[in-house]
XYZ file of C-alpha atoms in Angstrom:
643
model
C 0.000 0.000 0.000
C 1.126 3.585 -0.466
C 3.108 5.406 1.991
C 1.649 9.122 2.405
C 1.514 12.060 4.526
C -2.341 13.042 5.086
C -2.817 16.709 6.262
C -5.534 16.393 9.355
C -5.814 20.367 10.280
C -4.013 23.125 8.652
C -3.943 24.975 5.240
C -3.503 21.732 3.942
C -6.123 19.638 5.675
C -7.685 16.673 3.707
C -4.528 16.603 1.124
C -2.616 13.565 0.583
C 1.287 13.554 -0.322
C 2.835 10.071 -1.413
C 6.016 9.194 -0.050
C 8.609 7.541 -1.968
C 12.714 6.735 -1.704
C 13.363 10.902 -2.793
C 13.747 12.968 0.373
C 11.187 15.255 0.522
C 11.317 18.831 2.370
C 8.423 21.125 4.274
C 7.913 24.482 5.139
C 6.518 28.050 3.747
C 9.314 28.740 0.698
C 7.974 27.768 -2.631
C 11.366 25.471 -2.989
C 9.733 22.566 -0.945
C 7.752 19.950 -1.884
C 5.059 20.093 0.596
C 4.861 24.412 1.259
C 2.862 25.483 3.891
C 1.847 29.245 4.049
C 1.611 29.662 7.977
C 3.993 32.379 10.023
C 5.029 29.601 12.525
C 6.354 27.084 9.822
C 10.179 27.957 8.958
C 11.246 28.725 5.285
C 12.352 25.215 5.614
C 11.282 23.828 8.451
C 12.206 19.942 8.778
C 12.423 16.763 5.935
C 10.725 13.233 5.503
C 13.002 10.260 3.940
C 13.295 6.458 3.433
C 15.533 4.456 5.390
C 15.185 1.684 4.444
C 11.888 -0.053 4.983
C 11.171 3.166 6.998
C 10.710 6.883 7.223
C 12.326 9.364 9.345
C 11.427 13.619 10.251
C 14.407 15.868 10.560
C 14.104 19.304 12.281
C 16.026 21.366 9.541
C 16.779 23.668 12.722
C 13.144 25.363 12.541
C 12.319 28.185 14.662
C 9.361 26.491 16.708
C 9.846 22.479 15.778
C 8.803 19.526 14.652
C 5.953 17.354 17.046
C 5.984 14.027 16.667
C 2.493 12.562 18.692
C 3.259 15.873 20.740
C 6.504 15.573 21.508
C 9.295 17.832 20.681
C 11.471 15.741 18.222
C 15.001 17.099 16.179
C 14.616 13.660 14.121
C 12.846 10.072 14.863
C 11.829 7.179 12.917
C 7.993 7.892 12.340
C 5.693 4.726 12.426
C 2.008 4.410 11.241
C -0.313 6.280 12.905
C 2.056 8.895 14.427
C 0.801 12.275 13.876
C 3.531 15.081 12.776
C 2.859 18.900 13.797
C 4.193 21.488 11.820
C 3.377 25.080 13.057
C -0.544 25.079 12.831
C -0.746 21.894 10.547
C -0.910 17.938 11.738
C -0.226 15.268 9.044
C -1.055 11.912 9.909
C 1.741 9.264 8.639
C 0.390 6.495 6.567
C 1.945 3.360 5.476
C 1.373 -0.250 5.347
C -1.176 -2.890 4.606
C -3.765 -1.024 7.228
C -4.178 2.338 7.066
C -4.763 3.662 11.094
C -7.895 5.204 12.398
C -7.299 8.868 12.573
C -6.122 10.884 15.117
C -6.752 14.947 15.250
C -9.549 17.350 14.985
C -10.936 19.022 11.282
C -11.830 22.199 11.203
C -14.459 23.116 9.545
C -16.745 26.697 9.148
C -20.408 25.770 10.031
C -23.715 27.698 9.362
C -25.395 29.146 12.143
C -28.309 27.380 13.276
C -31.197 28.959 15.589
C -31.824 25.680 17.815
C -28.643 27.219 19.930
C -28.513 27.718 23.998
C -25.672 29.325 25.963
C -25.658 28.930 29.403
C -22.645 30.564 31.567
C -20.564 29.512 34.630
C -22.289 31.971 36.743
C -25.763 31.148 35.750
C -24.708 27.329 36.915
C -23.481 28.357 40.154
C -26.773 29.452 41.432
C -28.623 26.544 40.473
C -26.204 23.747 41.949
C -27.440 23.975 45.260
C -30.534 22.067 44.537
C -28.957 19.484 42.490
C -26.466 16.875 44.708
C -26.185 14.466 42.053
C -24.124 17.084 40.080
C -22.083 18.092 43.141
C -20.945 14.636 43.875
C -20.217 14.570 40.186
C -17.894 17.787 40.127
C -16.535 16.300 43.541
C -15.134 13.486 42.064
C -14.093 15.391 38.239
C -11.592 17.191 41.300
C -10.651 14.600 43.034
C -9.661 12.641 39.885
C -7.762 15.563 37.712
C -6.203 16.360 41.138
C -4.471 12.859 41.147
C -3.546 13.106 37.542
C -1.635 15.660 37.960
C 0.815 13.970 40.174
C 0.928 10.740 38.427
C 4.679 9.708 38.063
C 3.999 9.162 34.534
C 3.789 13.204 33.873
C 7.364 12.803 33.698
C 7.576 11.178 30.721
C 4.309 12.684 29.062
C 2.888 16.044 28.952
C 0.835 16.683 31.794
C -2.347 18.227 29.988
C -2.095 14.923 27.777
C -2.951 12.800 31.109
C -5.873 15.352 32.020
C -7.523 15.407 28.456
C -7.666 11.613 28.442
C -9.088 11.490 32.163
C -11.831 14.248 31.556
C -12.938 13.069 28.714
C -13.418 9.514 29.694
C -15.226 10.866 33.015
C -17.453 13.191 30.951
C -18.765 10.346 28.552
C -20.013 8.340 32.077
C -22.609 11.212 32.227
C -23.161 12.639 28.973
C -24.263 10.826 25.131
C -21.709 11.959 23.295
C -19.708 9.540 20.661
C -16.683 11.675 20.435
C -14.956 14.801 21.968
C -12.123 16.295 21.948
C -10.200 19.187 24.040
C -8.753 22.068 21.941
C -6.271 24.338 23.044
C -5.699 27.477 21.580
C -2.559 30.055 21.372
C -3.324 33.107 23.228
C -4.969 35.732 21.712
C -6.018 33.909 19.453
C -9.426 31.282 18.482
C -7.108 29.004 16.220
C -6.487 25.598 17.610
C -2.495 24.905 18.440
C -3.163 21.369 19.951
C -6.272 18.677 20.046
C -6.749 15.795 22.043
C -9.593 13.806 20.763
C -11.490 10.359 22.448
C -14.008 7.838 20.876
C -16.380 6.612 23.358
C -15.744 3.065 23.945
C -12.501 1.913 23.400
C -10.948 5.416 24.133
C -8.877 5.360 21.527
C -7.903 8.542 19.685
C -10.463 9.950 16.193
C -11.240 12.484 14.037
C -13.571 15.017 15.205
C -14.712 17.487 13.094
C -14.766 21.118 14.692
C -16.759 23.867 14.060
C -14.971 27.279 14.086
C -18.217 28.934 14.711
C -18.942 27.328 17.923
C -15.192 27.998 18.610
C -15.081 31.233 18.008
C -18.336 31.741 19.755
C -17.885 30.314 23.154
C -14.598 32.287 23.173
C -16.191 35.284 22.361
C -19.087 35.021 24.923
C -16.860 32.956 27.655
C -20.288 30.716 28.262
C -21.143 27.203 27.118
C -23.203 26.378 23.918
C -25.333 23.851 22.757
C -26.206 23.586 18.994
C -27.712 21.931 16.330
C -26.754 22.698 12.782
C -25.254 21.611 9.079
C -21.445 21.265 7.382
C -20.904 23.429 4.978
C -17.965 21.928 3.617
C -16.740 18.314 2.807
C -13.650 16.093 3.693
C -11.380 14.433 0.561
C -11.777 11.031 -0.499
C -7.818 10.767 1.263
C -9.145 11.368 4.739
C -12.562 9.341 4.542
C -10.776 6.264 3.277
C -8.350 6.778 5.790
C -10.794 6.934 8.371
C -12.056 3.395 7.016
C -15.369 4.241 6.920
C -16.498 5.216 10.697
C -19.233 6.643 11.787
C -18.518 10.217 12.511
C -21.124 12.664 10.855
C -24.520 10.953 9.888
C -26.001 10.729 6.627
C -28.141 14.166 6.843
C -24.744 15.835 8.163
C -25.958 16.961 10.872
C -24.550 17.024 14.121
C -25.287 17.776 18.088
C -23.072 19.587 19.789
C -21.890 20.887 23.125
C -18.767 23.377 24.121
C -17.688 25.219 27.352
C -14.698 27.382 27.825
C -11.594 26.624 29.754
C -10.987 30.217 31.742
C -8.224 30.811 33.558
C -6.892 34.205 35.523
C -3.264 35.172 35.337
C -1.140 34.950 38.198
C -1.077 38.850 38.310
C -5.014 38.829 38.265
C -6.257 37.074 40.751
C -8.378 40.268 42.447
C -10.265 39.971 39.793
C -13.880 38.462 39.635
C -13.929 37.028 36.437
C -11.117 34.914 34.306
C -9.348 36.957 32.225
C -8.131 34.479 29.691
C -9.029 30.985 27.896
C -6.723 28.063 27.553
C -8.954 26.506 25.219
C -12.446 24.587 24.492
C -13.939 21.315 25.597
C -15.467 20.143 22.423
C -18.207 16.900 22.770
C -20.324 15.660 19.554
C -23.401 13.340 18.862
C -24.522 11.922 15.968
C -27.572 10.207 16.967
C -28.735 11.148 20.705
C -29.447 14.720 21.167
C -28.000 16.627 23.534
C -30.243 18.293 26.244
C -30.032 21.566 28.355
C -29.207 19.281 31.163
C -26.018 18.732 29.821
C -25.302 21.780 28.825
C -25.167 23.040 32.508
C -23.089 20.432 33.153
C -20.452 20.314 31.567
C -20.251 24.480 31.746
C -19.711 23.159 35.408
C -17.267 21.066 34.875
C -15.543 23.467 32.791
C -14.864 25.517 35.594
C -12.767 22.995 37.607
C -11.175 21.742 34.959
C -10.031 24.659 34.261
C -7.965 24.885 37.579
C -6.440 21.620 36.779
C -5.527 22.657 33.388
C -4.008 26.076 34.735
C -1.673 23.845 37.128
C -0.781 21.458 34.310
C 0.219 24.109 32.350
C 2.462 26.064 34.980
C 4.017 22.788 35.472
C 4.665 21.841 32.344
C 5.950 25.357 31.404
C 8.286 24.503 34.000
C 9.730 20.954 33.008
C 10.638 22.939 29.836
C 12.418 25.779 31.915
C 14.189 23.379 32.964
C 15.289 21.201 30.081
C 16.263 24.846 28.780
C 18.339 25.238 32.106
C 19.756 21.694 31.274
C 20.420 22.148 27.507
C 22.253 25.656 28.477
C 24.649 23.931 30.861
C 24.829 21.304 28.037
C 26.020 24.062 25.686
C 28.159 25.897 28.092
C 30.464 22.475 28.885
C 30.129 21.500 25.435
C 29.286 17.944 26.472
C 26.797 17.743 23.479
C 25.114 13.911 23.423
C 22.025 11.389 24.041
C 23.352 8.060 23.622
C 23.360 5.399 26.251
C 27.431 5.967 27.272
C 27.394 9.664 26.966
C 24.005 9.563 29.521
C 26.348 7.186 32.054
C 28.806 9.648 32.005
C 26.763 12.624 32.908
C 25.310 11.100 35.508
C 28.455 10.080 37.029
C 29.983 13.629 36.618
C 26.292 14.819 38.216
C 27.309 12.795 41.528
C 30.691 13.466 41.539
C 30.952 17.074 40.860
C 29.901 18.184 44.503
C 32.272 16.258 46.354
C 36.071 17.330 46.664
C 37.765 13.899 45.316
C 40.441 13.461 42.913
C 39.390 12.319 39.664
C 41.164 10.207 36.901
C 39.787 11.001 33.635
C 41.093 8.023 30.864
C 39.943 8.163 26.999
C 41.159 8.253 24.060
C 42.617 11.204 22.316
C 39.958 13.615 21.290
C 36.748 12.367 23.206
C 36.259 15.195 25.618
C 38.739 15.017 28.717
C 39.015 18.079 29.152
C 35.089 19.136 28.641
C 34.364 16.414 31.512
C 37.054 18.186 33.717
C 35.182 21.977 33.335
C 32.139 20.064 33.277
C 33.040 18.771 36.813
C 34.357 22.102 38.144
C 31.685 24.104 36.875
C 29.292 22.096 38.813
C 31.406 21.865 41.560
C 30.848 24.159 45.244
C 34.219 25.404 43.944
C 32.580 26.801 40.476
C 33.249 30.413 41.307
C 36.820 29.624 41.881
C 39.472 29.488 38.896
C 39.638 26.673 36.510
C 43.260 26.340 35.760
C 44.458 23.380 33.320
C 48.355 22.416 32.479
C 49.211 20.287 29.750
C 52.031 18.591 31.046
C 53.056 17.007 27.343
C 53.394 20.866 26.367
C 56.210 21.984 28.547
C 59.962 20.702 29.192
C 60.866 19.284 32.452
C 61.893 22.224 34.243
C 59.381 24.578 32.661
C 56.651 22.513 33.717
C 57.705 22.020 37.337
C 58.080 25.992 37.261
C 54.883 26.764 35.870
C 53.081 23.964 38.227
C 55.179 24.948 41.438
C 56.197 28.893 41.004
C 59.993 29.536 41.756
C 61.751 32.082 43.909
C 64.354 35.229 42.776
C 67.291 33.792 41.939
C 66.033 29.873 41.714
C 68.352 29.526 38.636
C 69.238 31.329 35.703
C 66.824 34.044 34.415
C 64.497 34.221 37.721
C 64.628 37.600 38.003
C 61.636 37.779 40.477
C 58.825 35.712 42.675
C 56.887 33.628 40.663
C 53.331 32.015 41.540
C 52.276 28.434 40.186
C 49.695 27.618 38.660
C 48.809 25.467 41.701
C 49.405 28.029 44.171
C 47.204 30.507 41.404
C 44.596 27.902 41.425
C 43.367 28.386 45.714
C 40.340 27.017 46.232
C 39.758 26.865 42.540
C 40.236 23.829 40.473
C 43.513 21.850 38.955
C 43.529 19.725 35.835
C 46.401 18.227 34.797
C 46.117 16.999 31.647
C 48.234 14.219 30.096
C 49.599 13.420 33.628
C 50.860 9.971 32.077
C 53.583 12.204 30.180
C 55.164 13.750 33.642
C 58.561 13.025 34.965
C 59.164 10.827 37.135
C 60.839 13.220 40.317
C 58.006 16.112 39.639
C 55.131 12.570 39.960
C 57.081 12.436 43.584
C 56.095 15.967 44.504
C 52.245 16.296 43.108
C 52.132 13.052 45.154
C 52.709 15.199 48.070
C 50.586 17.890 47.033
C 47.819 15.456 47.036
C 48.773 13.170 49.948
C 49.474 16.665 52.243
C 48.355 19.568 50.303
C 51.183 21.741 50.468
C 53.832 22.044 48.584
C 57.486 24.419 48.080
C 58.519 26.891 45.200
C 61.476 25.991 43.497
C 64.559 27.506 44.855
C 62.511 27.924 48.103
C 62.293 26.308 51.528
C 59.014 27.567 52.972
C 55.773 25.332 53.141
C 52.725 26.453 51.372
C 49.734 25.253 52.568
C 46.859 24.597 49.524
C 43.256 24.346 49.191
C 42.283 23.138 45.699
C 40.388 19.931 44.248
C 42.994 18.600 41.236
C 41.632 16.244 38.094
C 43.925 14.572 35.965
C 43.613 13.049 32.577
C 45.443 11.057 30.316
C 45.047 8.736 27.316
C 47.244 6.749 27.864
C 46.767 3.338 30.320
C 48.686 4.426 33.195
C 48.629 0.654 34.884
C 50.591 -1.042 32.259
C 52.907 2.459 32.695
C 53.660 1.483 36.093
C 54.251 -2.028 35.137
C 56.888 -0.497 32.617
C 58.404 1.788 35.766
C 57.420 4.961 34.095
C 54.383 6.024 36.255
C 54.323 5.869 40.303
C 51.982 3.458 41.515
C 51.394 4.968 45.004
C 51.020 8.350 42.841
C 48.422 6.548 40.347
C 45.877 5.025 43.516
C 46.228 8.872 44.658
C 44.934 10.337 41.246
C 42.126 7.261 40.933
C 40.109 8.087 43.742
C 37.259 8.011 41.171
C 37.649 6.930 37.338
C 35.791 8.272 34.559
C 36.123 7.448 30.963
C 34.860 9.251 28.266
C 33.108 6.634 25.701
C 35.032 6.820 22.151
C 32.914 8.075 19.198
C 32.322 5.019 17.320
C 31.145 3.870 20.382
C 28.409 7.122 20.387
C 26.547 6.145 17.452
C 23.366 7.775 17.951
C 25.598 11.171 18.865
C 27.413 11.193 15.522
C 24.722 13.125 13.752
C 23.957 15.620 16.549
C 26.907 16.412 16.977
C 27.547 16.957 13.373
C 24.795 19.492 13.292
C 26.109 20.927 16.297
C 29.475 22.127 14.847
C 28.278 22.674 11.355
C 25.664 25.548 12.704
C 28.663 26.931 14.979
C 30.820 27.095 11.931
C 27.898 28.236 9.252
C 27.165 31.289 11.756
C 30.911 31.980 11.988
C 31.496 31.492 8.065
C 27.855 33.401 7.488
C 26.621 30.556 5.795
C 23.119 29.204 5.979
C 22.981 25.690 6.483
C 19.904 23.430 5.858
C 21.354 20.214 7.056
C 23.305 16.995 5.303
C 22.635 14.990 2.244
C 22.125 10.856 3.335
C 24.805 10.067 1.501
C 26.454 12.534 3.884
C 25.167 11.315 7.094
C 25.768 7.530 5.916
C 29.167 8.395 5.481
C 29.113 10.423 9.055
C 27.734 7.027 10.865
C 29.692 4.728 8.958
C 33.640 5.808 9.909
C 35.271 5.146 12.588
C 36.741 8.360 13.804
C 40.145 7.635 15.339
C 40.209 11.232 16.023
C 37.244 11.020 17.722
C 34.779 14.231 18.393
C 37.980 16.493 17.073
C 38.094 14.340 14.344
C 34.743 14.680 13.172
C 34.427 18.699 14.155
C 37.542 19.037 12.090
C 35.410 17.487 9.482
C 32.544 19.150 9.499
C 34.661 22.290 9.746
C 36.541 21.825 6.290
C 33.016 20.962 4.484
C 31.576 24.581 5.621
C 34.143 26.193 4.711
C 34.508 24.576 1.263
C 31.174 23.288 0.373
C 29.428 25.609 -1.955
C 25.203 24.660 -1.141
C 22.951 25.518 1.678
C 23.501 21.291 2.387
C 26.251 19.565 3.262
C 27.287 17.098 0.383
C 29.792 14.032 -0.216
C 32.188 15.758 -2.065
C 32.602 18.526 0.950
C 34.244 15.757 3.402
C 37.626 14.663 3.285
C 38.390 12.084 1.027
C 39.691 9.869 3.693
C 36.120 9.103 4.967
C 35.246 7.673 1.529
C 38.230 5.796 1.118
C 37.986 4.481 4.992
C 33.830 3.336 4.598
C 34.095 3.091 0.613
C 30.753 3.245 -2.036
C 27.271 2.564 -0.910
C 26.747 -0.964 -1.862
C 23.016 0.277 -3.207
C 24.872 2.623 -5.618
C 25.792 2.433 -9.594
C 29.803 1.519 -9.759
C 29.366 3.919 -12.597
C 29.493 6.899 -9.846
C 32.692 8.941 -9.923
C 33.249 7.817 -6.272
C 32.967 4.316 -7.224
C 35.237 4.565 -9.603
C 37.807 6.478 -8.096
C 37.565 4.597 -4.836
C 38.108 0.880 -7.014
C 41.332 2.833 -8.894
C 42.959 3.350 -5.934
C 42.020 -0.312 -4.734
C 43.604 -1.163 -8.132
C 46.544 1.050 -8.318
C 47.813 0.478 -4.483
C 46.934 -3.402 -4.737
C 49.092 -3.698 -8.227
C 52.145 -1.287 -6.525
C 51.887 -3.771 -3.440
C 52.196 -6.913 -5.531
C 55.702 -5.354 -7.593
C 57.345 -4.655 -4.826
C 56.556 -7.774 -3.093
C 54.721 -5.911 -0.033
C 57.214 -3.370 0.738
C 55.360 -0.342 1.426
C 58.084 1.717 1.440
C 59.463 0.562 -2.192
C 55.569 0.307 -3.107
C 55.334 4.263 -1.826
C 57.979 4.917 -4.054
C 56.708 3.329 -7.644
C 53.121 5.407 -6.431
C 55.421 8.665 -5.927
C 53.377 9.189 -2.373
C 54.611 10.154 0.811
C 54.924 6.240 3.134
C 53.062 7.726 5.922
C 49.985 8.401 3.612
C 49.913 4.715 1.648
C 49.939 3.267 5.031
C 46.910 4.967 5.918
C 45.993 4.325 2.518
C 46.450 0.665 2.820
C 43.993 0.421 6.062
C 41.553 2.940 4.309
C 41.421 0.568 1.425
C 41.360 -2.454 3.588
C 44.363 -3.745 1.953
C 46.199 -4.888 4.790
């Protein structure tokens, strides 16, 4: 069966796009293949592409994002059923043998019909008194939303999400309708920005259609409405047969409706008497059992309390994203950029051990982050306001470094011509990181063994005691226990400095980071080149998630560096990486060997195999008949798999 994208609300709704293996783009410039005029969509706001046997959305870094079943996505794998928002439009993914029910509201204008009620919130207040059944009923519509809202599960979900569902169930135990569905709106405005719809029954989500009149009107007036009237316009043939023939408008198209008003007052306003501003609209329909004044008063009741609820769902939602802003800004500020499984261990580690005063032993391989783990660690550290202060000890000679760690006194040796302070002494009640420690002499490992053991330490050419107060991390990549075994690294000096081990993961071992990173440094290097970027091709990103990256995060930054500064599109394309990436992963098996990368990548094969074979495996004579530097066939050779 076709794949497709079927737009459910928006300037779009009821149009159906097939999907097929070409990548296809969305947003508001006429360049895309799906263009949406709306102010919230980006001139190109995200992409939709086969991988495979399956489709994934990319956020092409849009200004407001891409929802995927109403969560915030930057790209995901979308399966059938999952609905995809896009500004003020939802597309319903379609594939396979059975197309899924669907999912969303449809807007649609309606004529006004005369067989209308309103009834407000006030009017209801001063006829509950006489009516118990409905008080028990609001009594337990609170006590129920109340518990919702501090489900564990809001955690992981949006917290109005749990509330629509609840309501909505509890309102069907009392009232006839077939379907409803909870619309919220953006403020100041009567145009839906997210719908939560229920079929009675098996609460599973549908389609409800929507009139903007009633909308607009129970906005306008702030009271509930009951009303009976006609469709004036029709749904395509795409979105009836994908709603598989369900019973949601009767034959005469006709339809019973009821709507009340979620009010709320801003924090600022509570002297008021009346709410100053609406969240939204509960929204039920009937096809067959009329709905009666009855019900009309209550569920204007109920939209009173659940209007509290929603007001506390929404402050509390607001803040879970304050702070995954709060989060993502510390993110940024460390650099420690990363989602997958390894990079999540680490963080968590560096969470615990950041507020305690232990040494730390940072081990990885050249490239993967040391030193981004040790700021990371101080700048979450008590000792945060305090300096950072870091030393490459693989930088400096012997007696520089031992000066620039310790300080010297005038007249130490040759050329002190005053006092000098160390970096440790520099560093009080900051933060030391010694980085490649594995590359220190042996007589200067004696003496930051007794700056860690006592604390103190003596300037060169001194012989007074300074007392310290500092918190020192240490990395190397370079495995210090089989440098002890070989006498070149102090054992007492290495249990000092391993207090507590961390080890930041090696790329290839990051998969699901390689991309976001990617994107990472190629906006950082578009805004400092003043170069738009719209993201990379697939050939690109299979490349990206296919090497190996001995030089790790550097490595691939380094990367995506050269191919901003050289590429010559708004994407990032093959031909923009080094040519070492292509020669280490080689040709897409799924591509023609009559591409000029295929070729060029089986010539070399060719050409380094045939020089191999004269020279009877001597790289350096085979270097030689190629007229290349031996350094680069070797590389060449494991590139080429050739070994």
């Amino acid at each position: 069966m076709t794949t497709r994208l079927i737009a459910i609300t928006g300037p779009l709704q009821g149009s159906s796009y097939e999907l097929g293996d070409t990548e296809i783009t969305i947003g508001r410039s006429s360049e895309n293949q799906i263009r949406i005029e709306d102010h919230r969509v980006s001139r190109q706001h995200c992409s939709v592409r086969r991988e495979s046997d399956q489709f994934r959305v990319v956020d092409l870094q849009s200004h407001n994002g891409v929802l995927v079943n109403g969560a915030r996505v930057d790209e995901r794998l979308i399966e059938n059923g999952d609905r995809i928002q896009i500004g003020g439009s939802t597309f319903l993914f379609s594939s396979g043998e059975e197309t899924p029910p669907l999912a969303g509201i449809c807007l649609e204008d309606t004529t006004e019909s005369a067989n209308s009620t309103m009834f407000s919130a006030e009017s209801s207040a001063k006829r509950s008194e006489a009516r118990p059944g409905v008080i028990a009923f609001l009594l337990k519509i609170t006590a129920a939303l109340s518990v919702a809202r501090t489900v564990p599960s809001v955690r992981d979900a949006s917290a109005r999400g749990i509330l629509e569902g609840l309501l909505l169930e509890l309102l069907f135990e009392v009232i006839p309708a077939e379907r409803g569905a909870v619309v919220l709106i953006d403020s100041g405005s009567s145009e839906p920005s997210v719908a939560y719809t229920r079929e009675r029954g098996d609460g599973r989500p549908g389609l409800v259609r929507v009139s903007r009149t009633v909308v607009r009107r129970v906005l306008e007036q702030r009271s509930g409405l009951l009303m009976n009237f006609g469709l004036s316009s029709t749904v395509s043939k795409d979105v009836e047969s994908a709603v598989k023939g369900e019973s949601w408008a009767n034959d005469s198209g006709c339809a019973s409706v009821l709507a009340a008003p979620l009010l709320v007052s801003d924090w600022d306003d509570f002297d008021q008497r009346s709410p100053t501003r609406a969240l939204g609209v509960i929204y039920l329909q009937s096809d067959s059992t009329p709905f009666q004044e009855s019900h009309l008063e209550l569920i204007t009741e109920v939209s009173v309390v659940a209007s509290v609820a929603f007001e506390n769902a929404l402050y509390l939602e607001g803040l879970r994203k304050e702070n995954e802003l709060l989060q993502t800004a510390v993110s940024l500020e460390h650099n420690m950029i990363g989602n997958s499984a390894p990079m999540r261990e680490l963080c968590a580690k560096i969470t615990r051990v950041a507020k305690t005063d232990s040494t730390v032993l940072i081990m990885g391989e050249s490239g993967t982050g040391k030193e981004l783990v040790a700021r990371a660690l101080h700048e979450d550290s008590p000792r945060a306001a305090k300096r950072f202060v870091a030393i490459n000890c693989a930088a400096l000679t012997e007696t520089l470094l031992e000066s620039e760690l310790f300080g010297h006194e005038k007249g130490s040796f040759t050329g002190a011509t005053g006092q000098k302070l160390g970096k440790l002494e520099m560093a009080e009640k900051g933060t030391v990181f010694l980085d490649e420690i594995g590359e220190m002499p042996l007589h200067l490992q004696a003496k930051v063994l007794r700056v860690l053991q006592e604390r103190e330490f003596e300037r060169v050419g001194g012989t007074r005691t300074l007392k310290l107060n500092i918190r020192v991390l240490a990395a190397t990549n370079r495995d210090l226990l089989a440098e002890v075994r070989a006498g070149r690294f102090r054992e007492d000096l290495y249990y000092r400095l391993a207090v507590v081990t961390l080890r930041t993961p090696a790329l290839r071992e990051r998969g699901d980071d390689i991309l976001m990173l990617a994107r990472n440094f190629a906006a950082r290097h578009s805004a400092i080149c003043k170069r738009r970027f719209a993201g990379f091709t697939p050939k690109v990103e299979r490349l990206l998630c296919s090497y190996d990256w001995p030089g790790n995060v550097r490595e691939l930054e380094n990367a995506v560096e050269r191919a901003v500064v050289l590429g010559s599109g708004e994407r990032i394309r093959e031909e923009d990486l080094p040519e070492s990436l292509f020669e280490a992963v080689g040709p897409d098996p799924e591509e023609s060997s009559e591409s000029l990368q295929s070729i060029v990548y089986a010539s070399k094969q060719k050409a380094v195999a045939n020089a191999l074979a004269q020279s009877g495996g001597s790289v350096t004579k085979a270097a030689k008949l190629l007229g290349v530097n031996g350094n680069y066939l070797h590389r060449l050779i494991n590139n080429l798999k050739l070994r």
